[in-house]
mmCIF file of C-alpha atoms in Angstrom:
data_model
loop_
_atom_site.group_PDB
_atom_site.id
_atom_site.type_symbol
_atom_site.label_atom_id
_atom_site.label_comp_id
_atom_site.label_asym_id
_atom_site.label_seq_id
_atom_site.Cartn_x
_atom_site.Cartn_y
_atom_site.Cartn_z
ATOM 1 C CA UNK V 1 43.995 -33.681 -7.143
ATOM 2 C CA UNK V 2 40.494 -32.583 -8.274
ATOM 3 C CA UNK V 3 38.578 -32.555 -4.778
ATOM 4 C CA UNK V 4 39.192 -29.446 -3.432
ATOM 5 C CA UNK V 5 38.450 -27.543 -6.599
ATOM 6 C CA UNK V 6 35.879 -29.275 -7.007
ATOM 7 C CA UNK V 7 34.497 -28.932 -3.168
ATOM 8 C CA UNK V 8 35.135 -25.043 -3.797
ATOM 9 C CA UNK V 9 32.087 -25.182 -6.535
ATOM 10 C CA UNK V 10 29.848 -27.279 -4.500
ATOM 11 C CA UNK V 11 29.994 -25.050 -1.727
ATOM 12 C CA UNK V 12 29.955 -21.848 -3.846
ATOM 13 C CA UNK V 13 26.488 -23.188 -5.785
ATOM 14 C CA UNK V 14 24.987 -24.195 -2.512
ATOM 15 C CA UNK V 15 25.282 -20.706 -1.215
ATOM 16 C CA UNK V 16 22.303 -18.472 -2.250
ATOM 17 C CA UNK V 17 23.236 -15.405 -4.418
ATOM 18 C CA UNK V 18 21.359 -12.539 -3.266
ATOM 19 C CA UNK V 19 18.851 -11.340 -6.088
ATOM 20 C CA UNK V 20 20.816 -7.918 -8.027
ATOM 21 C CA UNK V 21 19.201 -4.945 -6.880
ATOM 22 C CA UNK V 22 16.256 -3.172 -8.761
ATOM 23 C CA UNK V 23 16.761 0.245 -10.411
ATOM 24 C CA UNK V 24 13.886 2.171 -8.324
ATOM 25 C CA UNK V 25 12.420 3.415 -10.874
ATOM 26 C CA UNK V 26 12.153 0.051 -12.969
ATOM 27 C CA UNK V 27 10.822 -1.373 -9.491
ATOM 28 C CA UNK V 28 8.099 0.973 -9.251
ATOM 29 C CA UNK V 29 7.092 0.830 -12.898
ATOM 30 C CA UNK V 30 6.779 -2.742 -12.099
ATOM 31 C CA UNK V 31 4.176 -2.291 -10.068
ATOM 32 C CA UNK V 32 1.872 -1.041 -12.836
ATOM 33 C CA UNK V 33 -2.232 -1.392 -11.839
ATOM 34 C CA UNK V 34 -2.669 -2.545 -8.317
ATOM 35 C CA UNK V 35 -5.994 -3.324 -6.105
ATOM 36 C CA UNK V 36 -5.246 -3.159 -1.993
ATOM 37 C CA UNK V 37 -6.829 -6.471 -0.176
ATOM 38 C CA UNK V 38 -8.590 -3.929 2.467
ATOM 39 C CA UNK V 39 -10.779 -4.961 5.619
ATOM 40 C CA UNK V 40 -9.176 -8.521 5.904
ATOM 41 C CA UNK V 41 -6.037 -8.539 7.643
ATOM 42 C CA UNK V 42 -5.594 -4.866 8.936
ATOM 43 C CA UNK V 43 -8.565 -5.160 10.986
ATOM 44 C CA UNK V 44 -8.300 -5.294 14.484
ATOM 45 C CA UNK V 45 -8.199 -8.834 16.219
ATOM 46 C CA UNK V 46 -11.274 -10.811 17.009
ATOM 47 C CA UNK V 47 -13.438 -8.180 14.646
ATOM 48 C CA UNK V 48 -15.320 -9.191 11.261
ATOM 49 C CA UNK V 49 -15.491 -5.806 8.663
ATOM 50 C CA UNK V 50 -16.885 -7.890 6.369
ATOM 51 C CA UNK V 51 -14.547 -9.221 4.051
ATOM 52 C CA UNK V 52 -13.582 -12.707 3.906
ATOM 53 C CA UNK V 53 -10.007 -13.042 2.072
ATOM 54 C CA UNK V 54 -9.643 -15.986 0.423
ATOM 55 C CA UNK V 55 -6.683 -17.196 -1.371
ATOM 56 C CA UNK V 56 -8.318 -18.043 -5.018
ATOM 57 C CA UNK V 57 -8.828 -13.962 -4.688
ATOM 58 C CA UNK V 58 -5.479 -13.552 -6.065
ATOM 59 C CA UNK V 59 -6.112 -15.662 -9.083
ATOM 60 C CA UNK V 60 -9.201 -13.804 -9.492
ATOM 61 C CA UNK V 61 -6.592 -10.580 -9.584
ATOM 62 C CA UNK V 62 -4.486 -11.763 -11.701
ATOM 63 C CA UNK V 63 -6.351 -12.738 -14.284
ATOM 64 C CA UNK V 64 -8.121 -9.644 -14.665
ATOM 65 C CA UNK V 65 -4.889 -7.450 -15.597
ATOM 66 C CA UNK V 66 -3.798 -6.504 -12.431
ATOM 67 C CA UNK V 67 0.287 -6.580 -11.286
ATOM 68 C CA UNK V 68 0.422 -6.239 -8.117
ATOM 69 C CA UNK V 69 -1.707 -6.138 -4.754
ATOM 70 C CA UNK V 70 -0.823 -3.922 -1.893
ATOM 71 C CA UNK V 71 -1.318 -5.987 1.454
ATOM 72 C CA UNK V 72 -2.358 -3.822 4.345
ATOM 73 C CA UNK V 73 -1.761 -5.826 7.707
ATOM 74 C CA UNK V 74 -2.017 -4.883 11.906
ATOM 75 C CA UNK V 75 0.606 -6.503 12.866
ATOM 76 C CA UNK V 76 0.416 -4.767 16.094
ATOM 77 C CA UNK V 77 -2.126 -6.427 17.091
ATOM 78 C CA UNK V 78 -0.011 -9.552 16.854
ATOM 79 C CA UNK V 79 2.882 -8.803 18.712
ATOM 80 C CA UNK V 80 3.756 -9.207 22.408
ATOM 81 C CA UNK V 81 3.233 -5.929 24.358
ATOM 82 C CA UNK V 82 7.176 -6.045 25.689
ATOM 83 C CA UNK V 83 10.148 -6.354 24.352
ATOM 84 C CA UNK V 84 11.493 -8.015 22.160
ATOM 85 C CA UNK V 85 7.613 -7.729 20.916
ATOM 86 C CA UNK V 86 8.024 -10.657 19.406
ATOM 87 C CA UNK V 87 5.165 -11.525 16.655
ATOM 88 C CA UNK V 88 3.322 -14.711 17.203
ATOM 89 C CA UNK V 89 3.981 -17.242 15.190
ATOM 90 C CA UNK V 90 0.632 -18.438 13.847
ATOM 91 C CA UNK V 91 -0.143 -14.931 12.102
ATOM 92 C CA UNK V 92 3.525 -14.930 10.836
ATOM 93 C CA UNK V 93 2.302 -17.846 8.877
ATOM 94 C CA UNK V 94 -1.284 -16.402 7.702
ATOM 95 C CA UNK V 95 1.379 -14.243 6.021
ATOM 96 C CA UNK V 96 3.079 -16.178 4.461
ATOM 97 C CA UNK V 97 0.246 -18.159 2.795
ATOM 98 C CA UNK V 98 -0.679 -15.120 1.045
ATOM 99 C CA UNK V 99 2.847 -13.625 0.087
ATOM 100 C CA UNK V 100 3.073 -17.444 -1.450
ATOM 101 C CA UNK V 101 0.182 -17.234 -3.931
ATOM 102 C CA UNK V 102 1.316 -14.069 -4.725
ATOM 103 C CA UNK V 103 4.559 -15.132 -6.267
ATOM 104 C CA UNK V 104 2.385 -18.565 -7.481
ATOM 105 C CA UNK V 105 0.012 -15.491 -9.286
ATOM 106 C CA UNK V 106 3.022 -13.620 -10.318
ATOM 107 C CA UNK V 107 1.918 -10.639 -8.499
ATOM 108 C CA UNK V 108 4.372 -8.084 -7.198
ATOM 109 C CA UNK V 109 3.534 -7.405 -3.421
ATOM 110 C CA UNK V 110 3.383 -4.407 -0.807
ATOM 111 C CA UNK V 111 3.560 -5.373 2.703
ATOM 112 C CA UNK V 112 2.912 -2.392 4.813
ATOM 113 C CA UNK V 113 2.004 -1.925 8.676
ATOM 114 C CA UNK V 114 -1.284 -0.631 8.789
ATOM 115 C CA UNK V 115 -3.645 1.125 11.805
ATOM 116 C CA UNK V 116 -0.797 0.889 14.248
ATOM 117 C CA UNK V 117 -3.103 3.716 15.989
ATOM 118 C CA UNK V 118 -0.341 4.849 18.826
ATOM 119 C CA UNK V 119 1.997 5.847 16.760
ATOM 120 C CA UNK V 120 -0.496 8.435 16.101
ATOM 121 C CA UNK V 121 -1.187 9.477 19.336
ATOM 122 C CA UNK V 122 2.056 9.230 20.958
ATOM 123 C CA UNK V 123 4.805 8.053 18.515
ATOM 124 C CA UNK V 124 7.862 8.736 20.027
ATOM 125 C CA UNK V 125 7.080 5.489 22.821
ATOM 126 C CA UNK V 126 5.708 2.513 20.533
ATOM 127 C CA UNK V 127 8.396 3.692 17.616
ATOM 128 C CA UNK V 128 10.809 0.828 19.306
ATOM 129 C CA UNK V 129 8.309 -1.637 19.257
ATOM 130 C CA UNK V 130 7.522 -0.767 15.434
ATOM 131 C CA UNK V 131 11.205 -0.793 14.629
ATOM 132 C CA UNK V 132 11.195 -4.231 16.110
ATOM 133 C CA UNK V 133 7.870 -5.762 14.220
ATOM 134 C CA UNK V 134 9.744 -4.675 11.281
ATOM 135 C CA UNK V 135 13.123 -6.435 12.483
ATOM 136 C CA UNK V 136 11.173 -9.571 12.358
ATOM 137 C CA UNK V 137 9.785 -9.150 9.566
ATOM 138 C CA UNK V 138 12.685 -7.702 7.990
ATOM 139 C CA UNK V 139 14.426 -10.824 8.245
ATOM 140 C CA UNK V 140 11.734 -13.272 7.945
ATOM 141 C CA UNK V 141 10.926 -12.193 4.414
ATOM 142 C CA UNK V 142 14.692 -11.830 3.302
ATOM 143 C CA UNK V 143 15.011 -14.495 1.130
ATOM 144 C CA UNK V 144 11.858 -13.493 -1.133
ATOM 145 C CA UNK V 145 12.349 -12.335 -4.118
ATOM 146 C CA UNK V 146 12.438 -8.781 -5.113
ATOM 147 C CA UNK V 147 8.924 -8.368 -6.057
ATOM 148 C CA UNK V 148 7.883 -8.131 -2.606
ATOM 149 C CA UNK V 149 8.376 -4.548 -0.804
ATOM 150 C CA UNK V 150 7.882 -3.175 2.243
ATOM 151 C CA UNK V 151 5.799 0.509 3.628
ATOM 152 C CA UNK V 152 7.233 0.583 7.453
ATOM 153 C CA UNK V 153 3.928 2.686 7.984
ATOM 154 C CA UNK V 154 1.187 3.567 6.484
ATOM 155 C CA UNK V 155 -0.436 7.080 6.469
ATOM 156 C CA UNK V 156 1.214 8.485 9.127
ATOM 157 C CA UNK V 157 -0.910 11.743 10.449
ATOM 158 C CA UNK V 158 -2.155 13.237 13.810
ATOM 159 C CA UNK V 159 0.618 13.362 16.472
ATOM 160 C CA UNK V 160 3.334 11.873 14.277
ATOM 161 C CA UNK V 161 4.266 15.507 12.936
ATOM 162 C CA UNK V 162 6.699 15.942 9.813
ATOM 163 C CA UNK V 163 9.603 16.699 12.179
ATOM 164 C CA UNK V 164 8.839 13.268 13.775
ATOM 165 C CA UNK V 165 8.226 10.861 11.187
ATOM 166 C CA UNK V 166 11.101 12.257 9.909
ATOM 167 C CA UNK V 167 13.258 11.375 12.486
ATOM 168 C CA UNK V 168 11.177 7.924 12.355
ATOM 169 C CA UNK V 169 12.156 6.929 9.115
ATOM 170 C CA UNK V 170 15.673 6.462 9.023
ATOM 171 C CA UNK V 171 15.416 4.047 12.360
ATOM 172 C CA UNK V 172 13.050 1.904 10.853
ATOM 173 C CA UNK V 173 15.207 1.994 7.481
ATOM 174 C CA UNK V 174 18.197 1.079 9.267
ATOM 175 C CA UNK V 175 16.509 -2.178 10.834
ATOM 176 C CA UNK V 176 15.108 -3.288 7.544
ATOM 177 C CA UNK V 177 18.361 -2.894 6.020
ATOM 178 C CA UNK V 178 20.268 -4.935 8.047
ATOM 179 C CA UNK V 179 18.630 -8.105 6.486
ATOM 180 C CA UNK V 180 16.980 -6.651 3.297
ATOM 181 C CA UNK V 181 20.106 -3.820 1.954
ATOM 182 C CA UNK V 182 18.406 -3.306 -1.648
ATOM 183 C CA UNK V 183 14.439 -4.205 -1.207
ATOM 184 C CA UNK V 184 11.945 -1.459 -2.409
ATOM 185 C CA UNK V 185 10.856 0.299 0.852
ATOM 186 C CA UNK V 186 7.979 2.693 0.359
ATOM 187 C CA UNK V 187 7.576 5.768 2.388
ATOM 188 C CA UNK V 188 5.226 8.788 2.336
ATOM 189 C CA UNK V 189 4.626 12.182 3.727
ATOM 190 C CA UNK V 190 2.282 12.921 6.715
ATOM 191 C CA UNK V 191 -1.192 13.923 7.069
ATOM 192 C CA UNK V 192 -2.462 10.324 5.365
ATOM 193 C CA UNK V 193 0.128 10.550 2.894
ATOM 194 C CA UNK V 194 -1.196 14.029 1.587
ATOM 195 C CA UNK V 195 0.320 15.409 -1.635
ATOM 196 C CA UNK V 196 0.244 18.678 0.227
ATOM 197 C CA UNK V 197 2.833 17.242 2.573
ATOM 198 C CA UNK V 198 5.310 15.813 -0.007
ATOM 199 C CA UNK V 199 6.907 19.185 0.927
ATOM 200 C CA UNK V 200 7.656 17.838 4.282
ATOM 201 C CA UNK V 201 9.095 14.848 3.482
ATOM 202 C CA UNK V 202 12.979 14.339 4.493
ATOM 203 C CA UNK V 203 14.636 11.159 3.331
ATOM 204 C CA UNK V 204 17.743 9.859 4.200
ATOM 205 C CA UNK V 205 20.239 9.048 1.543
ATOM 206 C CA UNK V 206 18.909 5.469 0.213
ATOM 207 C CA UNK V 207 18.554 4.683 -3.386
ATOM 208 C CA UNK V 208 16.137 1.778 -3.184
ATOM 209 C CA UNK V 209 12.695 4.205 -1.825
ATOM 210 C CA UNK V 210 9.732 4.937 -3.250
ATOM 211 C CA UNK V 211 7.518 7.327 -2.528
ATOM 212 C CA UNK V 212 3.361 6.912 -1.494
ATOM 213 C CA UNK V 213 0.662 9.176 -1.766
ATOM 214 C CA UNK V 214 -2.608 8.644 -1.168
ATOM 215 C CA UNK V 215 -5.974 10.487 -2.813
ATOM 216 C CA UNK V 216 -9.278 10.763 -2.040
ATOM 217 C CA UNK V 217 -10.635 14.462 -3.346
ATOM 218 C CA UNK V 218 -13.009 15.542 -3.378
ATOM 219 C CA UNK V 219 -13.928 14.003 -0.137
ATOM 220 C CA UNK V 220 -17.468 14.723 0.325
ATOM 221 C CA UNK V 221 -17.723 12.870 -2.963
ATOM 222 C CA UNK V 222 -15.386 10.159 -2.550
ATOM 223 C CA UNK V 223 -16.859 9.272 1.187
ATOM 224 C CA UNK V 224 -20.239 9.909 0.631
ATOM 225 C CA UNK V 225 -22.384 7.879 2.719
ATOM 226 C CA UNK V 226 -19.050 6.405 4.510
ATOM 227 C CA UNK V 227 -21.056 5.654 8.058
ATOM 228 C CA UNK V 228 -17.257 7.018 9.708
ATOM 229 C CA UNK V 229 -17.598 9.990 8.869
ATOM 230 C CA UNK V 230 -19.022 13.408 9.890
ATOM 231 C CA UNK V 231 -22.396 14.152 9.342
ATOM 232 C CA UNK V 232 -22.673 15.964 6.453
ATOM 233 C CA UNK V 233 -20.102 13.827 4.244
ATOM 234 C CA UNK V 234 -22.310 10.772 5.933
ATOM 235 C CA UNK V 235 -25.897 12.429 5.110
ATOM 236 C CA UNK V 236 -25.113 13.300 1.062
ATOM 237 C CA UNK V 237 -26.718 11.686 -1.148
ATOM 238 C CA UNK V 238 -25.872 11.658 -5.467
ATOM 239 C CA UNK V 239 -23.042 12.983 -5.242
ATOM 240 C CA UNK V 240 -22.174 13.769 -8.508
ATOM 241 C CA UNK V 241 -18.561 14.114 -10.221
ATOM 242 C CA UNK V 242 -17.357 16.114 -11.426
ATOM 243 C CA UNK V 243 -19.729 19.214 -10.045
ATOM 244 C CA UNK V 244 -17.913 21.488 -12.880
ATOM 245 C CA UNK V 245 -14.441 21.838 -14.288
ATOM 246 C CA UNK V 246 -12.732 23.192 -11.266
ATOM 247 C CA UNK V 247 -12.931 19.567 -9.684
ATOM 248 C CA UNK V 248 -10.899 18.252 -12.626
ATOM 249 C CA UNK V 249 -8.560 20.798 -12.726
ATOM 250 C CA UNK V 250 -7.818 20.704 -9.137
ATOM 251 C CA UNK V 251 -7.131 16.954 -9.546
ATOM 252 C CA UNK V 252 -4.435 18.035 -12.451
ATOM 253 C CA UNK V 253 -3.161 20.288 -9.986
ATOM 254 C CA UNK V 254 -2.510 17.966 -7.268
ATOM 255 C CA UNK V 255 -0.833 15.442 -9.546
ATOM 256 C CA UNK V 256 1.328 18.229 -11.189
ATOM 257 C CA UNK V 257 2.782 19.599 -7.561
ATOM 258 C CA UNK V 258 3.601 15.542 -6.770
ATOM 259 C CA UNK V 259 4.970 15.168 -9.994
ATOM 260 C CA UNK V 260 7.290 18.323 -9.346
ATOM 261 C CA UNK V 261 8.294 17.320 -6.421
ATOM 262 C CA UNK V 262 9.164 13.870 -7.636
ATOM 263 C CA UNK V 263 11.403 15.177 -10.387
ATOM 264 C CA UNK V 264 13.204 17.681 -8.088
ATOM 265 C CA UNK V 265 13.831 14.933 -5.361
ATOM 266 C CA UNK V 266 14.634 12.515 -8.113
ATOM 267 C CA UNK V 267 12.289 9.795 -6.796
ATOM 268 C CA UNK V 268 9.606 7.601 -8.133
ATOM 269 C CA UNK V 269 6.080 7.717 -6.572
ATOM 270 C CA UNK V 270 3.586 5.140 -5.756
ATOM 271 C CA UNK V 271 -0.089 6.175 -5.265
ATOM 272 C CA UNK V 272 -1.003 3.897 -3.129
ATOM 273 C CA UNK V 273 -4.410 4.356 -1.986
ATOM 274 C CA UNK V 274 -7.110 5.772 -4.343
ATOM 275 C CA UNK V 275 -10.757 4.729 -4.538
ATOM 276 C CA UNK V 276 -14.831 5.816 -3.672
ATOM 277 C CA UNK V 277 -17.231 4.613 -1.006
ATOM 278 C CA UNK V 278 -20.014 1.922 -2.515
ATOM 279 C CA UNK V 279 -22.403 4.684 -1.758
ATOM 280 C CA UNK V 280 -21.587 7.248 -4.829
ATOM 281 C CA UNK V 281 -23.305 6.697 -8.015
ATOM 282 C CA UNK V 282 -21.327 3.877 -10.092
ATOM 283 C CA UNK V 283 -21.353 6.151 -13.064
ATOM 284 C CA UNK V 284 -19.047 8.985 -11.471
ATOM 285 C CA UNK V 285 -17.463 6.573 -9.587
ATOM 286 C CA UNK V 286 -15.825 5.406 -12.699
ATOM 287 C CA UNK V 287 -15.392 8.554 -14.090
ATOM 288 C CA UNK V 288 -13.406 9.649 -11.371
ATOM 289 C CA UNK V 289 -11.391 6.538 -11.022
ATOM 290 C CA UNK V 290 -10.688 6.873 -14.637
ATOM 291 C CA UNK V 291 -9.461 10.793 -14.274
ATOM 292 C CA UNK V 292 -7.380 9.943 -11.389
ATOM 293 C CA UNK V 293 -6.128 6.510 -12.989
ATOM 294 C CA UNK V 294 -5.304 8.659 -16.218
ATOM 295 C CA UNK V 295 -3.457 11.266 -14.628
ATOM 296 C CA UNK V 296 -1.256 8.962 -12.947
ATOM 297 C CA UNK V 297 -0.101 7.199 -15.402
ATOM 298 C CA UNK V 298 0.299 10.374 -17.565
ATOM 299 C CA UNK V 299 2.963 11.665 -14.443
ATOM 300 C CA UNK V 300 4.204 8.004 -14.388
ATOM 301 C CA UNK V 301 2.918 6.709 -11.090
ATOM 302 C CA UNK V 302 2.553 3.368 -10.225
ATOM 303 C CA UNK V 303 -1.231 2.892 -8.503
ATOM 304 C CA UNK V 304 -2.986 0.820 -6.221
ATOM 305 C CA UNK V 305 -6.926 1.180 -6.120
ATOM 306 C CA UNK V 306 -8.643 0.989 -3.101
ATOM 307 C CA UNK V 307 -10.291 -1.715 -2.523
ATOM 308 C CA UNK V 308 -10.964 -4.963 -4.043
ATOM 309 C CA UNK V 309 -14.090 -6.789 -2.008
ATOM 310 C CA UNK V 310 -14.649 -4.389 0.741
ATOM 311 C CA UNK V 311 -17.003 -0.854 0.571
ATOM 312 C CA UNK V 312 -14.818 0.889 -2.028
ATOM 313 C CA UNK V 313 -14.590 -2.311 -3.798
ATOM 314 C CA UNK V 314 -13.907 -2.793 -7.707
ATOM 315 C CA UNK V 315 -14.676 -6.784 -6.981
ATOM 316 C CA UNK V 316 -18.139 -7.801 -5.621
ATOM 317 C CA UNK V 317 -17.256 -11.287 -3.340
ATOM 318 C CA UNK V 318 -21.138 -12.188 -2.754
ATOM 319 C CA UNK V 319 -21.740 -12.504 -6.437
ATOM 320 C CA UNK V 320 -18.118 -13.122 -7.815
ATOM 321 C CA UNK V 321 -18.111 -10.573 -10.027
ATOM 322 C CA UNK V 322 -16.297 -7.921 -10.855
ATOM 323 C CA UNK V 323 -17.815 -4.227 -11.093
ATOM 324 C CA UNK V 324 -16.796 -3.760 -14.421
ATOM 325 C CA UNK V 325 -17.010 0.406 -15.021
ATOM 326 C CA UNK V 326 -14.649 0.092 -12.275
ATOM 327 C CA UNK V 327 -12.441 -2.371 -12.905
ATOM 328 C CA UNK V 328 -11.690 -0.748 -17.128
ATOM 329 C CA UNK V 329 -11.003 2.400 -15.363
ATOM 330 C CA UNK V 330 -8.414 1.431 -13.046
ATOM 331 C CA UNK V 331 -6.800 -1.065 -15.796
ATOM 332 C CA UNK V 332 -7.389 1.285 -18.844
ATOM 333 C CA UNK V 333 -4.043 2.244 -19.660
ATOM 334 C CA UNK V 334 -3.758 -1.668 -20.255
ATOM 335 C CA UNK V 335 -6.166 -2.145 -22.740
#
């Protein structure tokens, strides 16, 4: 008389119960103090930039305060040329190793496409072959838990205009949906995710987004020495900040207008890339790290410094160490 109830429960605790979705907000406050793992696996294939990632780095992370890592990857570089552009399999599982020791750390993860360079140049033809990277990913990753997200794109700028990204976004929503209806997806405006350009920003009618910007302002200062840049931002030398109190204010300013915008649009925001060039003077490297840390959390931001081991790094690799000025800034609101 008992077996079919009882088959009923067997069957119904075998099945996986999708994990409840996140308030947004509560997601994004999740995220906390981030670092991004940069010049590892966004470079482009068969290149060294440097940076060796290894996966004790995310202990190292952990255990210094952090609470999440953003993971910048070019997964374009991984995928077939034609359709259905599918992703090899071998990368798929580089991947996965280090999504694993994140949730082994306990570290919340962002998992963005990064330098997919044509969708700069000429977006409107490798936009189907991004919206099917993401498919694959999309439902690859479906079964992780919540604390992983995804950022279809980051800083989208040059030919990918406002009135085309925003025309971008809902496609590439709509194919990460399918598998993944309530994960955090993270989104920002154009021009490298410019505060300027929040203004810009249409998004369709989806509770579960959060909103990027990125900040690097000054940028003579912050890019100093950066060898990829133009001569006189490469040539300076001791650059100081901040030069006077107009630099600090203009950093209040820029937070304020994101801030605005934010609570008009009703929608959380994620600075997601912040951070100065090795070649700036430690000193006022913290200090601005520290103001722009500060007034983040002040507008309630979640933030992600750029980087940990590479040329903006808070983390030295070679010596294991961590550059400490550095690192309290980012994490101060923590101790």
């Amino acid at each position: 008389m008992h077996r079919v109830p009882l088959l009923a429960a067997l069957i119904v605790a075998l099945v996986p119960v999708p994990a409840p979705a996140q308030d947004i907000f509560e997601a994004n406050r999740a995220l906390r103090r981030g670092v991004n793992i940069a010049n590892a696996l966004e470079v482009p294939r068969g290149q060294d930039w440097g940076f060796t990632l290894k996966m004790e780095h995310f202990q190292v992370i952990k255990s210094a305060g952090f609470d999440h890592v953003r993971v910048p990857v070019r997964w374009s570089d991984y995928a077939a040329k034609a359709p259905p552009y599918t992703i090899e399999e071998a990368w798929f599982k580089r991947i996965d190793k280090v999504l694993d020791e994140c949730e082994k750390q306990k570290l919340r993860g962002v998992l963005n496409a990064h330098h997919y360079e044509e969708m700069k140049t000429a977006p409107r033809e490798p936009l189907p072959r991004l919206g099917a990277i993401w498919k694959q990913i999309a439902a690859r990753y479906a079964k992780r838990p919540s604390t992983l997200y995804f950022e279809p794109l980051n800083e989208p700028s040059d030919a990918l205009t406002a009135a085309l990204w925003n025309e971008a976004i809902p496609k590439l929503l709509a194919v990460i949906r399918e598998t993944n209806p309530t994960r955090p997806v993270i989104v920002g405006p154009i021009e490298w995710n410019n505060i300027s350009q929040l203004k810009t920003l249409k998004l369709p009618d989806d509770k579960h987004l959060i909103v990027t910007i990125h900040y690097y302002l000054p940028f003579d200062f912050t890019h100093q020495g950066a060898f990829w840049t133009d001569p006189e931002v490469r040539d300076l030398v001791d650059r100081r900040w901040p030069k006077g109190a107009d630099e600090v204010e203009q950093l209040k300013r820029d937070f304020a207008e994101a801030a605005k915008w934010a609570k008009e649009q009703n929608r959380p925001i994620y600075l997601g890339e912040f951070g100065v060039y090795e070649k700036a003077p430690l000193e006022s490297r913290a200090e601005w790290t520290r103001a722009v840390a500060s007034e983040a959390s002040a507008h309630g931001f979640s933030i992600a410094y750029w980087d940990f081991g590479a040329g903006f790094g808070v983390y030295d690799p070679r010596n294991r160490a961590w550059r400490k000025p550095i690192l309290d800034a980012i994490l101060q609101s923590k101790r």
